Short mmCIF file of C-alpha atoms and ligand atoms in Angstrom, two decimals:
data_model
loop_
_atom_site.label_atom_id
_atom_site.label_comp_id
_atom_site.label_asym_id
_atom_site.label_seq_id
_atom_site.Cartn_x
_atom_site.Cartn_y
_atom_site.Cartn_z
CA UNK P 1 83.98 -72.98 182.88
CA UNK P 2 87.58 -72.66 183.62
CA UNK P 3 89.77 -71.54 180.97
CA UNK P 4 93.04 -71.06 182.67
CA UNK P 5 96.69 -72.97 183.22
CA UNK P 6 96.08 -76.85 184.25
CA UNK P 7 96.05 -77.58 187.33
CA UNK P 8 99.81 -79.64 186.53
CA UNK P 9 100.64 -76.92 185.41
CA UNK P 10 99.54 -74.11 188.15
CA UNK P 11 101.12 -76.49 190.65
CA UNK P 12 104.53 -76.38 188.70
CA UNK P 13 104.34 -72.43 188.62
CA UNK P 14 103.72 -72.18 191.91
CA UNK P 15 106.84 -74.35 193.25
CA UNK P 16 109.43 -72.46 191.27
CA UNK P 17 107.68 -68.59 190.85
CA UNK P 18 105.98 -68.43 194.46
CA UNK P 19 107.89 -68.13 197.92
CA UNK P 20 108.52 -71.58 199.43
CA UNK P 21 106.92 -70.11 202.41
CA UNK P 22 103.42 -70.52 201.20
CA UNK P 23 101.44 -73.24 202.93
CA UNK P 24 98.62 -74.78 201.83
CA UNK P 25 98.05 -77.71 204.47
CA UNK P 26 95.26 -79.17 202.24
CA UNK P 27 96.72 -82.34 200.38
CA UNK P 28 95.21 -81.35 197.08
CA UNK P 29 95.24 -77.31 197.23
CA UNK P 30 92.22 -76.34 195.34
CA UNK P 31 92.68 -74.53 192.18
CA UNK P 32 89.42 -71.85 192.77
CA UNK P 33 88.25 -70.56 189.22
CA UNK P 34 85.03 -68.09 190.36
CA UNK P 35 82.95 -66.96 193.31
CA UNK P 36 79.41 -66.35 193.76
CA UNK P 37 78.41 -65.36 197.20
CA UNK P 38 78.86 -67.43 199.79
CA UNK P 39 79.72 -70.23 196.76
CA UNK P 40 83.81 -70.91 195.27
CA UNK P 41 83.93 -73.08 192.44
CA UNK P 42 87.31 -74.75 191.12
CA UNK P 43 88.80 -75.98 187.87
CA UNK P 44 86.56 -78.66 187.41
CA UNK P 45 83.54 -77.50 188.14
CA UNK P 46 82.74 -78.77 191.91
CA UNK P 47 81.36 -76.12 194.37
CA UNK P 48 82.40 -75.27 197.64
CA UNK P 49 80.54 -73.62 200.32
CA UNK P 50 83.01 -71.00 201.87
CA UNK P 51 82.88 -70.72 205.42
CA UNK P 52 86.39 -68.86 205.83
CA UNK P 53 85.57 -66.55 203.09
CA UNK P 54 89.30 -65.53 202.27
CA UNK P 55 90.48 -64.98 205.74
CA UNK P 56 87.28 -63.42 206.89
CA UNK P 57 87.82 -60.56 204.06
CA UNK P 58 84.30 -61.37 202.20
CA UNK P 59 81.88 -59.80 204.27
CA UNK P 60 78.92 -59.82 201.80
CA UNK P 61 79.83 -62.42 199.54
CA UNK P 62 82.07 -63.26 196.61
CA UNK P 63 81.79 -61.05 193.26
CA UNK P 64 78.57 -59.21 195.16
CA UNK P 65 76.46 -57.44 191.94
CA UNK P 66 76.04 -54.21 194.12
CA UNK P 67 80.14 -53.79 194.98
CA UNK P 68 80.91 -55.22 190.99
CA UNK P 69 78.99 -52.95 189.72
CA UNK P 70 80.27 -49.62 191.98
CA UNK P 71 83.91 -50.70 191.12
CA UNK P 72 83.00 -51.66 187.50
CA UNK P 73 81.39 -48.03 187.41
CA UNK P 74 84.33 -46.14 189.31
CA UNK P 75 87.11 -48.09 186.97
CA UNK P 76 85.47 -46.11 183.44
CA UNK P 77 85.87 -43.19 185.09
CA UNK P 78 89.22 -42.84 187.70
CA UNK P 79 91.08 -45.49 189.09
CA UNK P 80 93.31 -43.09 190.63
CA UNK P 81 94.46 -39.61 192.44
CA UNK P 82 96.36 -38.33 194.90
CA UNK P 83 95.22 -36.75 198.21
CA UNK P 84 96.86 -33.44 197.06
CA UNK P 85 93.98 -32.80 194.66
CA UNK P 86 89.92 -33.23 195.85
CA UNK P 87 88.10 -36.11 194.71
CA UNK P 88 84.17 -37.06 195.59
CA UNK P 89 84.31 -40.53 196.55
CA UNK P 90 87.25 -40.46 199.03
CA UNK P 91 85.19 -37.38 201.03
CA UNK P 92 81.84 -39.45 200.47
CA UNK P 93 83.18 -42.86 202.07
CA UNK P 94 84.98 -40.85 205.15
CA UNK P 95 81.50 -39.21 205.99
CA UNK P 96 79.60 -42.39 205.78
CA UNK P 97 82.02 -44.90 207.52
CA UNK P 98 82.71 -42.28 210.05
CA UNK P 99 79.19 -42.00 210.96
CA UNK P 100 79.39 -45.55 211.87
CA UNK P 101 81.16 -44.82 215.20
CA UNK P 102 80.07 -43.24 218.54
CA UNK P 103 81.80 -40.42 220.91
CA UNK P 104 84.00 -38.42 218.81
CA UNK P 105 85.80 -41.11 216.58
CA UNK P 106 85.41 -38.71 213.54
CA UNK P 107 88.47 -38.92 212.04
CA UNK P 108 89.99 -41.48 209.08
CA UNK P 109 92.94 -42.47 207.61
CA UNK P 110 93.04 -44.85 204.72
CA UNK P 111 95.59 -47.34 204.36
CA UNK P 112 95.99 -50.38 202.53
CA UNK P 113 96.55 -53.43 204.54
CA UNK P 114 95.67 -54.73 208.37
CA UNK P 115 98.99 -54.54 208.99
CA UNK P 116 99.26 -50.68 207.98
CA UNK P 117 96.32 -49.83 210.15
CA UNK P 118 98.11 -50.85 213.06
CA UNK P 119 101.28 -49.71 212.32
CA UNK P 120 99.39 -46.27 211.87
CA UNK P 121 97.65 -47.02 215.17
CA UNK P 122 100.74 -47.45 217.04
CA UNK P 123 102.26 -44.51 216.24
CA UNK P 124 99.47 -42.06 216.54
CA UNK P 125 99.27 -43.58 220.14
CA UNK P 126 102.95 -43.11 220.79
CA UNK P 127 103.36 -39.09 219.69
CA UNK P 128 99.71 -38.55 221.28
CA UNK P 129 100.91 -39.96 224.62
CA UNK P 130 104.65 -39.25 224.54
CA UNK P 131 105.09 -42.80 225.88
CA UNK P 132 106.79 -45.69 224.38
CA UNK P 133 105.66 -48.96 225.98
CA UNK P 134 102.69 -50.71 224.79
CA UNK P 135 100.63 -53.70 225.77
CA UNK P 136 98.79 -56.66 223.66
CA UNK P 137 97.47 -60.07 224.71
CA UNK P 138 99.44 -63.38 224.28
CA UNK P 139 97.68 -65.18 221.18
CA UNK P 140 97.03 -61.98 219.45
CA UNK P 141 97.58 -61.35 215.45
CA UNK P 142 97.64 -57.62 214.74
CA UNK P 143 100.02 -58.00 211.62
CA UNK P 144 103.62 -59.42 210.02
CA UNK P 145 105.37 -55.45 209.50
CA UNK P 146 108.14 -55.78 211.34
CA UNK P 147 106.21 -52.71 213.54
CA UNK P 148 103.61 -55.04 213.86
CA UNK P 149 104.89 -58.28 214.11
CA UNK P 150 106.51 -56.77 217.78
CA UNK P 151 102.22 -56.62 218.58
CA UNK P 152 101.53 -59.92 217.42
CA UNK P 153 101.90 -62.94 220.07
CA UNK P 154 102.34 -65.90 218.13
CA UNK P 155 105.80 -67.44 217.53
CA UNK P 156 104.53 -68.78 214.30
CA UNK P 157 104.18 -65.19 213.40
CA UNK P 158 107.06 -63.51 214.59
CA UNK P 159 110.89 -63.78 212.55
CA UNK P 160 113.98 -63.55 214.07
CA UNK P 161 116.07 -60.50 213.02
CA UNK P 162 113.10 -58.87 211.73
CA UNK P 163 113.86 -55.51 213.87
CA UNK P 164 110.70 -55.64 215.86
CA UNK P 165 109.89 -52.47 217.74
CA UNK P 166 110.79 -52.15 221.09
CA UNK P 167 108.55 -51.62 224.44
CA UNK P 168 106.02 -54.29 223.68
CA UNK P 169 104.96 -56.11 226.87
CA UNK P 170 102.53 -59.35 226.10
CA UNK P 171 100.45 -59.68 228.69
CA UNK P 172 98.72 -62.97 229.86
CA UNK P 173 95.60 -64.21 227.63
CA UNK P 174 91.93 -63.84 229.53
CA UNK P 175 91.09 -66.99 227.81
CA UNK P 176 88.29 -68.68 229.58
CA UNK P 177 88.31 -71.72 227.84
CA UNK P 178 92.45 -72.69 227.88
CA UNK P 179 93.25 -70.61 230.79
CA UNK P 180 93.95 -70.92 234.15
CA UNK P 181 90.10 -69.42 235.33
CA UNK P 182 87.26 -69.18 233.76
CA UNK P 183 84.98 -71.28 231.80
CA UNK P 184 82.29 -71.12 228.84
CA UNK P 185 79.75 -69.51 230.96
CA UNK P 186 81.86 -66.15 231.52
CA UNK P 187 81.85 -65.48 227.76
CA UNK P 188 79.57 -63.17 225.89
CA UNK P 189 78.18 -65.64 223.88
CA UNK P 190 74.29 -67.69 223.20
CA UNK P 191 75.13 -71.12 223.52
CA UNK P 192 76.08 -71.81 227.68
CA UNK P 193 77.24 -75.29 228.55
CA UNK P 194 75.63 -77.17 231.41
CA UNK P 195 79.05 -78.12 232.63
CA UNK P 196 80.04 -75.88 236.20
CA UNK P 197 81.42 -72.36 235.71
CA UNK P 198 82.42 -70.83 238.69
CA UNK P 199 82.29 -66.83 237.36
CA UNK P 200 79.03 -66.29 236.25
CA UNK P 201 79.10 -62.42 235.69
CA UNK P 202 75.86 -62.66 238.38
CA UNK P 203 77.71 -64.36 241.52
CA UNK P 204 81.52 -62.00 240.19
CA UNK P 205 83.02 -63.35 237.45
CA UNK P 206 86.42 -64.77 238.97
CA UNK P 207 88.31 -65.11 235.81
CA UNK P 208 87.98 -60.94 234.56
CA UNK P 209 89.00 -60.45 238.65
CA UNK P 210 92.60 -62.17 238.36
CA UNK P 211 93.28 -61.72 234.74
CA UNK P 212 93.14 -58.00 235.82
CA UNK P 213 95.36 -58.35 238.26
CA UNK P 214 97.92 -60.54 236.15
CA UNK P 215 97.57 -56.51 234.24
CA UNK P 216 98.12 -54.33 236.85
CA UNK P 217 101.34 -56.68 237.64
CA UNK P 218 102.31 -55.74 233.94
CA UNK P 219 102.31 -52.13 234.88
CA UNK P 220 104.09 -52.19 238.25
CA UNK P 221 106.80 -54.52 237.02
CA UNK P 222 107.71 -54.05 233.35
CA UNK P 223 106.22 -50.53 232.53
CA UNK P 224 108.40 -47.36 233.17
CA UNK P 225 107.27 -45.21 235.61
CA UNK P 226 104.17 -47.26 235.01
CA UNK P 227 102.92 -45.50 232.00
CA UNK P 228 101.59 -46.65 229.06
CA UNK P 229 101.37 -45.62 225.13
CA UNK P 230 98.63 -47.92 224.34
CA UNK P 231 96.83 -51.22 224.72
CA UNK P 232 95.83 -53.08 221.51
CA UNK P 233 93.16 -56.06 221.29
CA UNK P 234 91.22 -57.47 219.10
CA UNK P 235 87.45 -57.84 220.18
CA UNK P 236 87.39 -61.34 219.52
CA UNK P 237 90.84 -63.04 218.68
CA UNK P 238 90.80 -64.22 215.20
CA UNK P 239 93.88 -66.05 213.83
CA UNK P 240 94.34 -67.27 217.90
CA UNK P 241 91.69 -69.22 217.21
CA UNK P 242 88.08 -67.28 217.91
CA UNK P 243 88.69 -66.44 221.43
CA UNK P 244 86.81 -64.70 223.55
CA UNK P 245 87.22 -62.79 227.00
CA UNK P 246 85.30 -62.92 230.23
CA UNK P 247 82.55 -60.33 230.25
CA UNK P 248 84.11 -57.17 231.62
CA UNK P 249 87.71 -57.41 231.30
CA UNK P 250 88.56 -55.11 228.24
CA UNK P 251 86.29 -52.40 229.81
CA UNK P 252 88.54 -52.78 233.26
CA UNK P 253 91.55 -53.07 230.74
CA UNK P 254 90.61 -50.10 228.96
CA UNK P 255 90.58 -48.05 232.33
CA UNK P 256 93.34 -48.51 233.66
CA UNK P 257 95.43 -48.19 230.29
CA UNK P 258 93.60 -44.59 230.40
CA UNK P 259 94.81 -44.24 233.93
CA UNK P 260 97.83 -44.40 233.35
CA UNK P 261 98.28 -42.58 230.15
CA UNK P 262 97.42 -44.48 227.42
CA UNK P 263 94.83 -44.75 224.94
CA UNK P 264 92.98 -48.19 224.11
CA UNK P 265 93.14 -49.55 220.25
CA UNK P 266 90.28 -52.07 219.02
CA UNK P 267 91.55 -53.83 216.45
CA UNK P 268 88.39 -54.39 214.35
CA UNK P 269 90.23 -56.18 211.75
CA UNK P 270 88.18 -59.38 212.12
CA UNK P 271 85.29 -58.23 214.23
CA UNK P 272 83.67 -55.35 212.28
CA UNK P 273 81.13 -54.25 210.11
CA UNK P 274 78.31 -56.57 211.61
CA UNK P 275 80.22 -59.94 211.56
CA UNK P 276 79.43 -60.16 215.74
CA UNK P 277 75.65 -59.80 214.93
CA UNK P 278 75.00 -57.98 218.33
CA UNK P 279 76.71 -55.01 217.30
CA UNK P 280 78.32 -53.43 213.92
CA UNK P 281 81.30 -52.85 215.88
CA UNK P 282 83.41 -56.08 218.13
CA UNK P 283 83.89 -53.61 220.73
CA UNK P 284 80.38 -52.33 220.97
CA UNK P 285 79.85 -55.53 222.96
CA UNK P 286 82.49 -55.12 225.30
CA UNK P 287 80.69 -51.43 226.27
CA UNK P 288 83.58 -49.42 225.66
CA UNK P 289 84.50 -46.46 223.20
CA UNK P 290 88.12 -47.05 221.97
CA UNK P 291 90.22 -44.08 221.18
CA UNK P 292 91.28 -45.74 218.14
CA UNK P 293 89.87 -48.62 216.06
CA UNK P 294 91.59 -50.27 213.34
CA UNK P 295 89.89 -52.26 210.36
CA UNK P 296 90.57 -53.86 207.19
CA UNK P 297 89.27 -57.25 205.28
CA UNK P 298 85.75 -56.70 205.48
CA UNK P 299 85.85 -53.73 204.79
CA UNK P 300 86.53 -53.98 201.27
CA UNK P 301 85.10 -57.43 201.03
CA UNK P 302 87.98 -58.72 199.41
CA UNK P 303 89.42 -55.34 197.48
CA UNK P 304 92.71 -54.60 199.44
CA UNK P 305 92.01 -51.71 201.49
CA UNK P 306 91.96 -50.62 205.31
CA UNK P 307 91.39 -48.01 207.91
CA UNK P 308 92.29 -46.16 210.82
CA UNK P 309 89.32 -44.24 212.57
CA UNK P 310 90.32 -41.75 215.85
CA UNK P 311 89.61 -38.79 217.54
CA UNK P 312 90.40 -35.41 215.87
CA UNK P 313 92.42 -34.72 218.62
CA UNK P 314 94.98 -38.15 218.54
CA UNK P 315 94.73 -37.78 214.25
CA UNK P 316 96.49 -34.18 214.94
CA UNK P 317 99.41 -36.24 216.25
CA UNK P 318 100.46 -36.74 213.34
CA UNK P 319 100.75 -33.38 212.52
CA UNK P 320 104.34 -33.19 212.90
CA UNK P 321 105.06 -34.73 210.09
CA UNK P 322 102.60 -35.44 206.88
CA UNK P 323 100.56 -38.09 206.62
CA UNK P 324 101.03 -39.96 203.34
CA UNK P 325 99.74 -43.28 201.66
CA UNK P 326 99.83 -43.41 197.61
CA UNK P 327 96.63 -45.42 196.98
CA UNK P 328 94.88 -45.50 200.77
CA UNK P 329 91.19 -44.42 200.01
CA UNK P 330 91.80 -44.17 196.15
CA UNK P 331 88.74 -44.05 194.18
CA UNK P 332 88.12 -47.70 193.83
CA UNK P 333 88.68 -48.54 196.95
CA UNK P 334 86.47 -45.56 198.28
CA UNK P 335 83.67 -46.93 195.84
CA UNK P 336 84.32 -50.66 197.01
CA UNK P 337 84.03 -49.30 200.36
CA UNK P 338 80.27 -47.28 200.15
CA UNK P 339 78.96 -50.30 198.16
CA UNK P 340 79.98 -53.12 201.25
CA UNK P 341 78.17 -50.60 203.79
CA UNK P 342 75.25 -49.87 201.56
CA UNK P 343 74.86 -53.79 200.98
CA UNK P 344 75.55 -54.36 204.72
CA UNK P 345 72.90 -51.67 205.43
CA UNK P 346 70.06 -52.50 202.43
CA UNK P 347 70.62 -56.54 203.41
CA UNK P 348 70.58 -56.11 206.68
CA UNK P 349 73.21 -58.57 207.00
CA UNK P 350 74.23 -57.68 211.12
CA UNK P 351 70.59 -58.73 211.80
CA UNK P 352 71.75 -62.04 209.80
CA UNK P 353 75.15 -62.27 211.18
CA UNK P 354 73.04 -62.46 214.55
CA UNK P 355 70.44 -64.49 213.36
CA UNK P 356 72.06 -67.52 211.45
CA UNK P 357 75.30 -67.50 213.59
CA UNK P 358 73.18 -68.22 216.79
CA UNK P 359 71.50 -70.88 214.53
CA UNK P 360 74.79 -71.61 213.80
CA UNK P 361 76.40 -72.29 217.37
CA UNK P 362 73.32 -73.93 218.58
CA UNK P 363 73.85 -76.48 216.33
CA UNK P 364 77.18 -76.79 216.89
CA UNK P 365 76.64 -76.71 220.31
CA UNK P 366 75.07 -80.27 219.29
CA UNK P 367 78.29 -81.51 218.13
CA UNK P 368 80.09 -80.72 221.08
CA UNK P 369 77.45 -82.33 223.55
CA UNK P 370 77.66 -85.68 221.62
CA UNK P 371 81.51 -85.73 220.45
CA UNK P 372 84.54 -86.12 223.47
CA UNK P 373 87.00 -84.23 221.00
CA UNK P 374 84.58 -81.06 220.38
CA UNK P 375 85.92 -79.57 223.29
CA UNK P 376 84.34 -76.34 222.96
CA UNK P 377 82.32 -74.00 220.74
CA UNK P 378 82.42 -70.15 221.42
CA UNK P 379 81.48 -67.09 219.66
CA UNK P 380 79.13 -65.25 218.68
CA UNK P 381 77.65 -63.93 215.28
CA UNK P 382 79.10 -65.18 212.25
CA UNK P 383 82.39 -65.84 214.27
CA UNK P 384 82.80 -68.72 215.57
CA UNK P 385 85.59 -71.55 216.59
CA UNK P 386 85.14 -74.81 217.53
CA UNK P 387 88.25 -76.56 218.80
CA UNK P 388 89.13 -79.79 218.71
CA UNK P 389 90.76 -81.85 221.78
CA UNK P 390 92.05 -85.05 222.49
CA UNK P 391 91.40 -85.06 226.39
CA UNK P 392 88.26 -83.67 227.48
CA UNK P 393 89.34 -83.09 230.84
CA UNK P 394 93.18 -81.84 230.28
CA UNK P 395 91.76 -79.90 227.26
CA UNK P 396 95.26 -81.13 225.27
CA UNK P 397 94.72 -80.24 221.47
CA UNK P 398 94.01 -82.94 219.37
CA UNK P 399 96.99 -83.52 217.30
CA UNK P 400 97.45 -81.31 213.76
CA UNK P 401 97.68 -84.48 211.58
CA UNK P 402 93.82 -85.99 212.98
CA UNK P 403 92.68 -82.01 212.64
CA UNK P 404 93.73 -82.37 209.23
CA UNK P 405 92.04 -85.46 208.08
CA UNK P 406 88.98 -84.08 209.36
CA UNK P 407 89.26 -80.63 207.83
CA UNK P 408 90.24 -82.35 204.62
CA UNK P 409 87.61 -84.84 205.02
CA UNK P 410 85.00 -81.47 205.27
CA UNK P 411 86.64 -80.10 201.74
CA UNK P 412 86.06 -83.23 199.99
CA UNK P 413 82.46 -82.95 200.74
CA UNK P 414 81.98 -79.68 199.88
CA UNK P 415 82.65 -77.05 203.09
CA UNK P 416 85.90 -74.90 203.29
CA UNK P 417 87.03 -74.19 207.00
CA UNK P 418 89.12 -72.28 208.26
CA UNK P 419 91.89 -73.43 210.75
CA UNK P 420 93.84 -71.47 213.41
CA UNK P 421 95.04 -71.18 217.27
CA UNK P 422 98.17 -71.40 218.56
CA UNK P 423 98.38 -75.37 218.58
CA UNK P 424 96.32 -75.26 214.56
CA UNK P 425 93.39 -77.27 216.56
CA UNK P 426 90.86 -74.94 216.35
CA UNK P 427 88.18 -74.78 213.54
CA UNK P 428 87.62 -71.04 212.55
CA UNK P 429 84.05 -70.50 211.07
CA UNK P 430 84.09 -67.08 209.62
CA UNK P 431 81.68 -67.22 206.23
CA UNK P 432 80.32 -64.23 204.30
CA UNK P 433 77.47 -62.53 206.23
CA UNK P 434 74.91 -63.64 203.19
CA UNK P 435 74.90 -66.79 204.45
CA UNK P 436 71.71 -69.21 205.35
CA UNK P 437 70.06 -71.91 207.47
CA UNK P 438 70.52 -73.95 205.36
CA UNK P 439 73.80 -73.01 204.30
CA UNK P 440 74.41 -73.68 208.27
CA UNK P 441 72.56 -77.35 207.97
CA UNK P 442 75.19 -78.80 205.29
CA UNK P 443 78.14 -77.62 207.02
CA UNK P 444 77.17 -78.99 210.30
CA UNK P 445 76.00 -82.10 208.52
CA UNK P 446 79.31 -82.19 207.17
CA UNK P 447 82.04 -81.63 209.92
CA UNK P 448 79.27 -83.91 212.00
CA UNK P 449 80.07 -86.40 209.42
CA UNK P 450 83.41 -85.94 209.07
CA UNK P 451 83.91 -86.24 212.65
CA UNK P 452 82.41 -89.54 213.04
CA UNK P 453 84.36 -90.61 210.58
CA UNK P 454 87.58 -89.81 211.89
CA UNK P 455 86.33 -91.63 215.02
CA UNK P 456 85.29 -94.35 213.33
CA UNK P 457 88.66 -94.73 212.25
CA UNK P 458 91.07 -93.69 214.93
N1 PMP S 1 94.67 -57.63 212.70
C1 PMP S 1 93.96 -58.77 212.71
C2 PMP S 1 93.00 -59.02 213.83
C3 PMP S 1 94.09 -59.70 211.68
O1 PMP S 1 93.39 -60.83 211.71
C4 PMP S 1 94.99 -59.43 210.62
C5 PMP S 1 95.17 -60.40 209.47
N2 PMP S 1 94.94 -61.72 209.75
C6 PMP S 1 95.72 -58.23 210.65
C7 PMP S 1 95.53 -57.36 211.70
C8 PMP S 1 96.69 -57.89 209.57
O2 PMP S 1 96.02 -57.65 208.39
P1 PMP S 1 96.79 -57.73 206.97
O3 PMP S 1 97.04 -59.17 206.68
O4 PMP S 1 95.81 -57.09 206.03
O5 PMP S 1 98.04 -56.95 207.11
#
């Protein structure tokens, strides 16, 4: 039972201690005491099933025995060292996440945060190249460091005056579902629609045809002397919303980036470590080998920690200068990290990322084939969107206030969603990978309810 501040009184702290910025969007925040798995519970007792799992951090569930009890082990004996002396567990974790990757991506660098990863990333891929300019897709999220935030394509995410870096070109989203071409049937995912798609991958898939072009255009107008430092993408955009590319185009991408000088970055931040079922990796399924791969969240399921992973080669880079990071890879966070990929491994929780996420979007699939505003369901694995519309046809978002009622609606009965895209319209389904079928059942029973609801009175 909860023991802590009331919840008057956590409100109160949090209004004149916390930055204004915050948001919470729920009415009634919840005030979460413990975790269990794929299981929150708050001050008074009520359980939640979490299907956003902290931002997609919680890979193998909340308060896991097998990572409480490596950390509870590593804290008795060294929370921390520095990189200029040797210690087991940092050497241990490289070797074992390392072997995770094909080609030669051998080499790691531990950092803290998503957002350090790339800034890492973007560097390494500017002294390895000796160019300046790179490229990321409209709707992306690779971070809020003012380095970063220059990547990211989201005005919600991006300050004025925040000194972004310079030579960032966003190039036009390969969205199949909100774009100009395309259409569900293009996307690498198992639930098809029955409604027309004119670029199955079998007859040329249109869409990956002209939103290649709308690239090349990138790098005969805006790019000097047409050369690139890098391209950055996520495998399947997260905080945009769960969106997915036509089958093909980051492979094409990834080309002619390489043809022109740069290297390709797969920002694994969301994607990795099984969640896509198919593959450990996001970009495994796109059939490419990235030159560098960024990761964090699930990596540490929840302990704050993140990665770079590269060539030999492109790490040397950064041999101009040294590399430091106080705490990257520290000896908790090394042991946090062996313990996710052993329970990942021993759980086989890919094969049930695969397994109960197609269970998962065939069911919602359902919903959208009996509600007008389910305008579409995409992903694959354990990550998944659903987004919400108020014209079918026109695909206009449903309005933020009737997303909310619903979403609300789904926490009062039990299920935590998560919420993103660029218009906040999109349901993002993200859980821990320990999830069930019949974890799947009561959430769709819920947001199914919910829903009708809503419609029932709107
Ligand atoms: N990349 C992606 C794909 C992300 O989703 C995020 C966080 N939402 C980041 C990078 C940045 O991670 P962090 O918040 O740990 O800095």
């Amino acid at each position: 039972t909860y023991k802590g501040p009331s919840y008057e009184n956590i409100t109160e702290l949090r209004r004149n201690h916390l930055t204004p910025n915050i948001q919470s969007y729920y009415k009634k925040p919840l005030l979460i005491s413990s975790g269990h798995m794929q299981w929150l519970y708050d001050h008074d007792g009520n359980r939640y099933l979490d299907m956003f799992g902290g931002i997609v951090t919680v890979s193998v569930g909340h308060c896991h025995p097998k990572v409480n009890k490596a950390l509870e082990q590593q804290i008795k004996t060294l929370w921390h060292t520095t990189n200029i002396y040797m210690h087991p567990k940092i050497h241990e974790y490289a070797q074992k996440l390392t072997a995770k990757f094909p080609g030669n991506l051998k080499a790691v660098c531990f950092v803290n945060s998503g957002s350090e990863a790339n800034d890492l990333a973007m560097l390494m891929a500017r002294l390895h190249t000796g160019n300046q300019d790179i490229l990321t897709l409209r709707n992306c999220y690779h971070g809020m460091s003012p380095y970063t935030m220059g990547l990211t394509a989201h005005s919600t995410w991006r300050f004025p005056l925040a000194g972004v870096s310079n030579g960032i070109h966003h190039v036009m989203n390969p969205d199949p579902y909100t774009g100009i071409w395309g259409g569900a049937n293009c996307r690498d995912s198992p639930i098809q629609t029955d409604r027309k798609c004119d670029c199955s991958v079998e007859t040329g898939c249109k869409a990956t045809d002209m939103y290649y072009n709308e690239l090349e255009q990138t790098f005969k107008y805006s790019l000097p002397r047409g050369k690139v430092a890098a391209m950055f993408a996520e495998s399947i955009q997260g905080v945009g919303g769960t969106v997915q590319f036509p089958k093909g185009y980051i492979k094409k991408a990834a080309e002619l980036v390489r043809a022109n000088g740069g290297v390709f970055v797969a920002d694994e931040v969301q994607t990795g470590f099984g969640r896509t079922g198919d593959h450990f990796w996001g970009f495994e399924g796109h059939g490419i080998v990235p030159d560098i791969v960024t990761m964090a969240k699930g990596i540490g399921n929840g302990f704050p920690m993140a990665a770079v992973v590269t060539t030999p080669e492109i790490a040397k880079s950064l041999g101009m200068a040294l590399h430091f990071n106080t705490y990257g890879g520290n000896p908790m966070a090394s042991a946090v990290g062996i313990a996710v990929l052993d329970v990942i491994e021993e759980e086989q929780l890919q094969k049930n990322s695969l397994e109960v996420g197609t269970y998962f979007l065939n069911k919602l699939a359902e919903l959208r084939d009996s509600y007008e505003i389910v305008g579409d369901v995409r992903g694959k694995g354990l990550m998944i969107g659903l987004e919400l519309v108020s014209d079918r046809k026109t695909k206009a978002p449903l309005g933020v206030p009737h997303v909310l009622e619903i979403w609300e609606q789904c926490k009062d009965m039990g299920v935590l969603f998560g919420r993103g895209g660029l218009n906040g319209n999109i349901f993002r389904i993200k859980p821990p990978m320990c999830i069930n079928k019949s974890d799947v059942k009561f959430a769709v029973d819920v947001l199914n309810r919910a829903i009708s609801d809503f419609l029932a009175k709107n």
